Amino acid sequence: DVIFHELRAKDLEQVNKRLDVVAKQKDRDKQMKAEYEVLMKVKDLLDTQSKPVRFGRWDNKEIEILNEHLFITSKPIIYLINLSEKDYIRKKNKWLAKIKAWVDENDPRGVIIPWSAALEQQLIDMPAEECESMLKEKGTSSCLDKIITNGFKALHLEYFFTAGKDEVKAWTIKKGTKAPQAAGRIHTDFEKGFIMAEVMKFEDFKEHGSENAAKAAGKYLQKGREYVVNDGDIIFFKFNTAGLKK
C-alpha cells in the first residue's frame, strides 16, 4: 500500500505540473484542450479515486496522449514472489495466500509468479544437460521462461523471425504491428520499399519440418501492407529500394 501510494503521488506531481502549463493554453489550442481533458481524467483517478492510471478506460487518442507522459502507474505490473528453494519446490509458503488476496483486491489484472532466485542462480551457469538432470532430480522446473513470456505479454510485445542459410534472428515488435513496420525493425529501407511479406507460421514449419514442405501444404503465404504480424511468424520480406532518397 505504501509503495502504491508513493507511485501515485509521483504521477500526481507530474500531472499537476503539466496542468499548470496546459490550462493556460487549452482555450486557444485544440491539442492542448485534448491533453487537458486527459490529464484531468488522470488526476481524478490518482487523487479522487486513489487508483493507478492503468485502471482507467482509455480510447486510442487518449492513449497517444498518455504515451507522451509515461506515467509510472500506467505500467503493467508482474508480482515476482521470491521463495526459498524448498518452498518453491513444494509450492507452499505462509505468505503466498495473503499476497494473492492483496493483489486480487488491489490489482485484479496483476500477474503473480512465485519463483526462487536461489534455484535460478544455481542453474544459470550450468550446461543444459546438467540443468535438466538437476531439475529432474529435484522434481521441479525453472521459472525464467514463464517470467519472460508473461513480461512480453504485459508489455504487448511479440517476436517474428527471419532466417537465412547461416542464421536465424528474432525481432521484437508491438502486438498489432503491420508488415511494413515490422520490416522497418530490420532496416528503414525495408519499410520504405516494402512490396510484400512471405509468411510461414512457426507451428506450420515445425509440423511439416521444412520450408518446402510447408509450401507444399499451402502454409507459405504472401501478405501485403495491411497484414498484421503474429507472434512466431517466420517472414521473408520483399522490397525495392530503387528510387529511394539516400
Short mmCIF file of N, CA, C and O in Angstrom, two decimals, residues 143-210:
data_model
loop_
_atom_site.label_atom_id
_atom_site.label_comp_id
_atom_site.label_asym_id
_atom_site.label_seq_id
_atom_site.Cartn_x
_atom_site.Cartn_y
_atom_site.Cartn_z
N CYS A 143 11.75 -21.18 -13.70
CA CYS A 143 10.61 -20.28 -13.90
C CYS A 143 10.94 -19.14 -14.87
O CYS A 143 10.08 -18.33 -15.19
N LEU A 144 12.17 -19.11 -15.37
CA LEU A 144 12.58 -17.96 -16.19
C LEU A 144 11.76 -17.82 -17.47
O LEU A 144 11.40 -16.72 -17.86
N ASP A 145 11.48 -18.94 -18.14
CA ASP A 145 10.67 -18.87 -19.37
C ASP A 145 9.30 -18.26 -19.09
O ASP A 145 8.80 -17.45 -19.88
N LYS A 146 8.70 -18.64 -17.98
CA LYS A 146 7.38 -18.11 -17.61
C LYS A 146 7.46 -16.61 -17.33
O LYS A 146 6.57 -15.84 -17.74
N ILE A 147 8.52 -16.18 -16.65
CA ILE A 147 8.69 -14.77 -16.34
C ILE A 147 8.85 -13.96 -17.63
O ILE A 147 8.22 -12.92 -17.82
N ILE A 148 9.68 -14.46 -18.54
CA ILE A 148 9.92 -13.75 -19.81
C ILE A 148 8.65 -13.69 -20.65
O ILE A 148 8.28 -12.64 -21.19
N THR A 149 7.94 -14.83 -20.75
CA THR A 149 6.71 -14.88 -21.55
C THR A 149 5.67 -13.91 -21.02
O THR A 149 5.04 -13.16 -21.78
N ASN A 150 5.48 -13.90 -19.70
CA ASN A 150 4.49 -13.00 -19.11
C ASN A 150 4.93 -11.54 -19.19
O ASN A 150 4.08 -10.65 -19.31
N GLY A 151 6.24 -11.31 -19.15
CA GLY A 151 6.74 -9.94 -19.32
C GLY A 151 6.41 -9.41 -20.71
O GLY A 151 5.96 -8.27 -20.86
N PHE A 152 6.61 -10.26 -21.72
CA PHE A 152 6.28 -9.86 -23.09
C PHE A 152 4.78 -9.60 -23.23
O PHE A 152 4.36 -8.63 -23.86
N LYS A 153 3.96 -10.47 -22.65
CA LYS A 153 2.52 -10.28 -22.74
C LYS A 153 2.08 -8.98 -22.07
O LYS A 153 1.25 -8.24 -22.60
N ALA A 154 2.66 -8.71 -20.91
CA ALA A 154 2.29 -7.50 -20.17
C ALA A 154 2.65 -6.24 -20.94
O ALA A 154 1.94 -5.23 -20.88
N LEU A 155 3.73 -6.29 -21.70
CA LEU A 155 4.18 -5.13 -22.47
C LEU A 155 3.62 -5.12 -23.89
O LEU A 155 3.95 -4.26 -24.70
N HIS A 156 2.77 -6.13 -24.20
CA HIS A 156 2.15 -6.25 -25.52
C HIS A 156 3.22 -6.37 -26.62
O HIS A 156 3.13 -5.73 -27.66
N LEU A 157 4.22 -7.21 -26.34
CA LEU A 157 5.28 -7.45 -27.30
C LEU A 157 5.19 -8.86 -27.86
O LEU A 157 4.59 -9.75 -27.25
N GLU A 158 5.81 -9.07 -29.02
CA GLU A 158 5.88 -10.40 -29.61
C GLU A 158 7.11 -10.48 -30.52
O GLU A 158 7.75 -9.46 -30.81
N TYR A 159 7.42 -11.70 -30.96
CA TYR A 159 8.55 -11.94 -31.86
C TYR A 159 8.08 -12.28 -33.26
O TYR A 159 7.03 -12.89 -33.44
N PHE A 160 8.90 -11.92 -34.24
CA PHE A 160 8.83 -12.60 -35.53
C PHE A 160 10.26 -12.99 -35.91
O PHE A 160 11.23 -12.46 -35.34
N PHE A 161 10.39 -13.93 -36.82
CA PHE A 161 11.71 -14.46 -37.16
C PHE A 161 12.05 -14.20 -38.62
O PHE A 161 11.18 -14.22 -39.50
N THR A 162 13.34 -13.97 -38.88
CA THR A 162 13.87 -14.00 -40.24
C THR A 162 14.94 -15.09 -40.27
O THR A 162 15.62 -15.31 -39.27
N ALA A 163 15.08 -15.76 -41.40
CA ALA A 163 16.02 -16.87 -41.47
C ALA A 163 16.76 -16.88 -42.80
O ALA A 163 16.19 -16.60 -43.86
N GLY A 164 18.04 -17.20 -42.74
CA GLY A 164 18.86 -17.38 -43.93
C GLY A 164 19.62 -18.69 -43.81
O GLY A 164 19.36 -19.49 -42.91
N LYS A 165 20.57 -18.89 -44.70
CA LYS A 165 21.33 -20.14 -44.67
C LYS A 165 22.19 -20.26 -43.41
O LYS A 165 22.42 -21.35 -42.90
N ASP A 166 22.69 -19.12 -42.93
CA ASP A 166 23.67 -19.15 -41.83
C ASP A 166 23.11 -18.77 -40.47
O ASP A 166 23.74 -19.06 -39.45
N GLU A 167 21.96 -18.11 -40.41
CA GLU A 167 21.48 -17.66 -39.11
C GLU A 167 19.97 -17.45 -39.10
O GLU A 167 19.34 -17.27 -40.15
N VAL A 168 19.43 -17.51 -37.89
CA VAL A 168 18.03 -17.16 -37.64
C VAL A 168 18.02 -16.03 -36.63
O VAL A 168 18.73 -16.09 -35.63
N LYS A 169 17.22 -14.99 -36.88
CA LYS A 169 17.15 -13.87 -35.95
C LYS A 169 15.71 -13.63 -35.51
O LYS A 169 14.78 -13.79 -36.30
N ALA A 170 15.56 -13.27 -34.24
CA ALA A 170 14.25 -12.91 -33.69
C ALA A 170 14.19 -11.39 -33.54
O ALA A 170 15.16 -10.77 -33.08
N TRP A 171 13.06 -10.81 -33.93
CA TRP A 171 12.86 -9.37 -33.85
C TRP A 171 11.65 -9.08 -32.97
O TRP A 171 10.62 -9.72 -33.09
N THR A 172 11.81 -8.10 -32.10
CA THR A 172 10.74 -7.75 -31.16
C THR A 172 9.90 -6.60 -31.71
O THR A 172 10.44 -5.58 -32.14
N ILE A 173 8.58 -6.77 -31.67
CA ILE A 173 7.65 -5.74 -32.13
C ILE A 173 6.47 -5.65 -31.18
O ILE A 173 6.23 -6.57 -30.38
N LYS A 174 5.73 -4.57 -31.28
CA LYS A 174 4.48 -4.41 -30.54
C LYS A 174 3.39 -5.25 -31.20
O LYS A 174 3.35 -5.38 -32.43
N LYS A 175 2.50 -5.81 -30.40
CA LYS A 175 1.35 -6.50 -30.96
C LYS A 175 0.55 -5.54 -31.83
O LYS A 175 0.39 -4.37 -31.48
N GLY A 176 0.05 -6.04 -32.95
CA GLY A 176 -0.71 -5.19 -33.85
C GLY A 176 0.11 -4.51 -34.92
O GLY A 176 -0.42 -3.77 -35.75
N THR A 177 1.43 -4.77 -34.92
CA THR A 177 2.30 -4.17 -35.93
C THR A 177 2.04 -4.76 -37.31
O THR A 177 1.94 -5.98 -37.46
N LYS A 178 1.93 -3.89 -38.31
CA LYS A 178 1.71 -4.37 -39.67
C LYS A 178 3.04 -4.70 -40.35
O LYS A 178 4.11 -4.25 -39.91
N ALA A 179 2.95 -5.45 -41.44
CA ALA A 179 4.15 -5.99 -42.10
C ALA A 179 5.19 -4.93 -42.47
O ALA A 179 6.38 -5.13 -42.20
N PRO A 180 4.81 -3.80 -43.07
CA PRO A 180 5.84 -2.81 -43.43
C PRO A 180 6.61 -2.28 -42.22
O PRO A 180 7.82 -2.09 -42.28
N GLN A 181 5.89 -2.04 -41.13
CA GLN A 181 6.55 -1.52 -39.93
C GLN A 181 7.43 -2.60 -39.28
O GLN A 181 8.49 -2.30 -38.72
N ALA A 182 7.01 -3.86 -39.38
CA ALA A 182 7.85 -4.96 -38.89
C ALA A 182 9.14 -5.03 -39.72
O ALA A 182 10.23 -5.22 -39.17
N ALA A 183 9.01 -4.86 -41.03
CA ALA A 183 10.19 -4.84 -41.90
C ALA A 183 11.13 -3.70 -41.51
O ALA A 183 12.36 -3.83 -41.57
N GLY A 184 10.54 -2.60 -41.08
CA GLY A 184 11.34 -1.44 -40.66
C GLY A 184 12.18 -1.69 -39.43
O GLY A 184 13.14 -0.96 -39.17
N ARG A 185 11.82 -2.71 -38.65
CA ARG A 185 12.65 -3.07 -37.49
C ARG A 185 14.01 -3.59 -37.94
O ARG A 185 15.00 -3.49 -37.22
N ILE A 186 14.05 -4.18 -39.14
CA ILE A 186 15.30 -4.71 -39.67
C ILE A 186 16.13 -3.58 -40.29
O ILE A 186 17.31 -3.44 -40.02
N HIS A 187 15.46 -2.77 -41.12
CA HIS A 187 16.12 -1.62 -41.73
C HIS A 187 15.02 -0.68 -42.24
O HIS A 187 14.01 -1.13 -42.78
N THR A 188 15.23 0.60 -42.09
CA THR A 188 14.20 1.57 -42.52
C THR A 188 13.91 1.47 -44.02
O THR A 188 12.77 1.70 -44.43
N ASP A 189 14.90 1.09 -44.81
CA ASP A 189 14.67 0.93 -46.26
C ASP A 189 13.69 -0.21 -46.55
O ASP A 189 12.97 -0.17 -47.55
N PHE A 190 13.68 -1.23 -45.69
CA PHE A 190 12.75 -2.35 -45.88
C PHE A 190 11.31 -1.86 -45.77
O PHE A 190 10.43 -2.34 -46.49
N GLU A 191 11.08 -0.93 -44.87
CA GLU A 191 9.73 -0.37 -44.72
C GLU A 191 9.38 0.56 -45.86
O GLU A 191 8.30 0.50 -46.44
N LYS A 192 10.32 1.42 -46.22
CA LYS A 192 10.06 2.40 -47.28
C LYS A 192 9.81 1.73 -48.63
O LYS A 192 8.96 2.16 -49.41
N GLY A 193 10.58 0.66 -48.91
CA GLY A 193 10.45 0.00 -50.21
C GLY A 193 9.66 -1.29 -50.16
O GLY A 193 9.76 -2.13 -51.06
N PHE A 194 8.85 -1.46 -49.11
CA PHE A 194 8.10 -2.71 -48.90
C PHE A 194 7.24 -3.09 -50.11
O PHE A 194 6.53 -2.25 -50.66
N ILE A 195 7.34 -4.35 -50.51
CA ILE A 195 6.49 -4.89 -51.58
C ILE A 195 5.51 -5.91 -51.02
O ILE A 195 4.30 -5.79 -51.18
N MET A 196 6.06 -6.92 -50.35
CA MET A 196 5.21 -7.94 -49.75
C MET A 196 5.99 -8.70 -48.69
O MET A 196 7.22 -8.58 -48.59
N ALA A 197 5.26 -9.49 -47.90
CA ALA A 197 5.87 -10.37 -46.91
C ALA A 197 5.45 -11.80 -47.22
O ALA A 197 4.26 -12.08 -47.39
N GLU A 198 6.42 -12.68 -47.31
CA GLU A 198 6.13 -14.10 -47.46
C GLU A 198 6.20 -14.71 -46.06
O GLU A 198 7.24 -14.64 -45.39
N VAL A 199 5.07 -15.27 -45.61
CA VAL A 199 4.90 -15.62 -44.20
C VAL A 199 4.63 -17.11 -44.02
O VAL A 199 3.82 -17.71 -44.74
N MET A 200 5.31 -17.66 -43.02
CA MET A 200 5.08 -19.05 -42.62
C MET A 200 5.00 -19.07 -41.09
O MET A 200 5.85 -18.50 -40.41
N LYS A 201 3.95 -19.67 -40.55
CA LYS A 201 3.81 -19.79 -39.11
C LYS A 201 4.83 -20.78 -38.56
O LYS A 201 5.11 -21.81 -39.18
N PHE A 202 5.38 -20.45 -37.39
CA PHE A 202 6.36 -21.37 -36.79
C PHE A 202 5.75 -22.74 -36.55
O PHE A 202 6.39 -23.77 -36.77
N GLU A 203 4.47 -22.76 -36.10
CA GLU A 203 3.81 -24.04 -35.84
C GLU A 203 3.72 -24.89 -37.11
O GLU A 203 3.89 -26.11 -37.06
N ASP A 204 3.46 -24.24 -38.25
CA ASP A 204 3.39 -24.97 -39.52
C ASP A 204 4.76 -25.48 -39.94
O ASP A 204 4.91 -26.60 -40.45
N PHE A 205 5.79 -24.65 -39.74
CA PHE A 205 7.15 -25.08 -40.06
C PHE A 205 7.55 -26.28 -39.20
O PHE A 205 8.12 -27.26 -39.70
N LYS A 206 7.20 -26.21 -37.93
CA LYS A 206 7.53 -27.31 -37.01
C LYS A 206 6.79 -28.59 -37.39
O LYS A 206 7.35 -29.69 -37.38
N GLU A 207 5.51 -28.44 -37.76
CA GLU A 207 4.70 -29.61 -38.12
C GLU A 207 5.20 -30.27 -39.40
O GLU A 207 5.29 -31.50 -39.48
N HIS A 208 5.55 -29.48 -40.41
CA HIS A 208 5.90 -30.03 -41.72
C HIS A 208 7.39 -30.27 -41.89
O HIS A 208 7.80 -31.00 -42.80
N GLY A 209 8.21 -29.64 -41.03
CA GLY A 209 9.63 -29.99 -41.00
C GLY A 209 10.55 -29.18 -41.89
O GLY A 209 11.77 -29.24 -41.72
N SER A 210 10.03 -28.45 -42.85
CA SER A 210 10.88 -27.66 -43.72
C SER A 210 10.05 -26.59 -44.44
O SER A 210 8.82 -26.68 -44.49
#
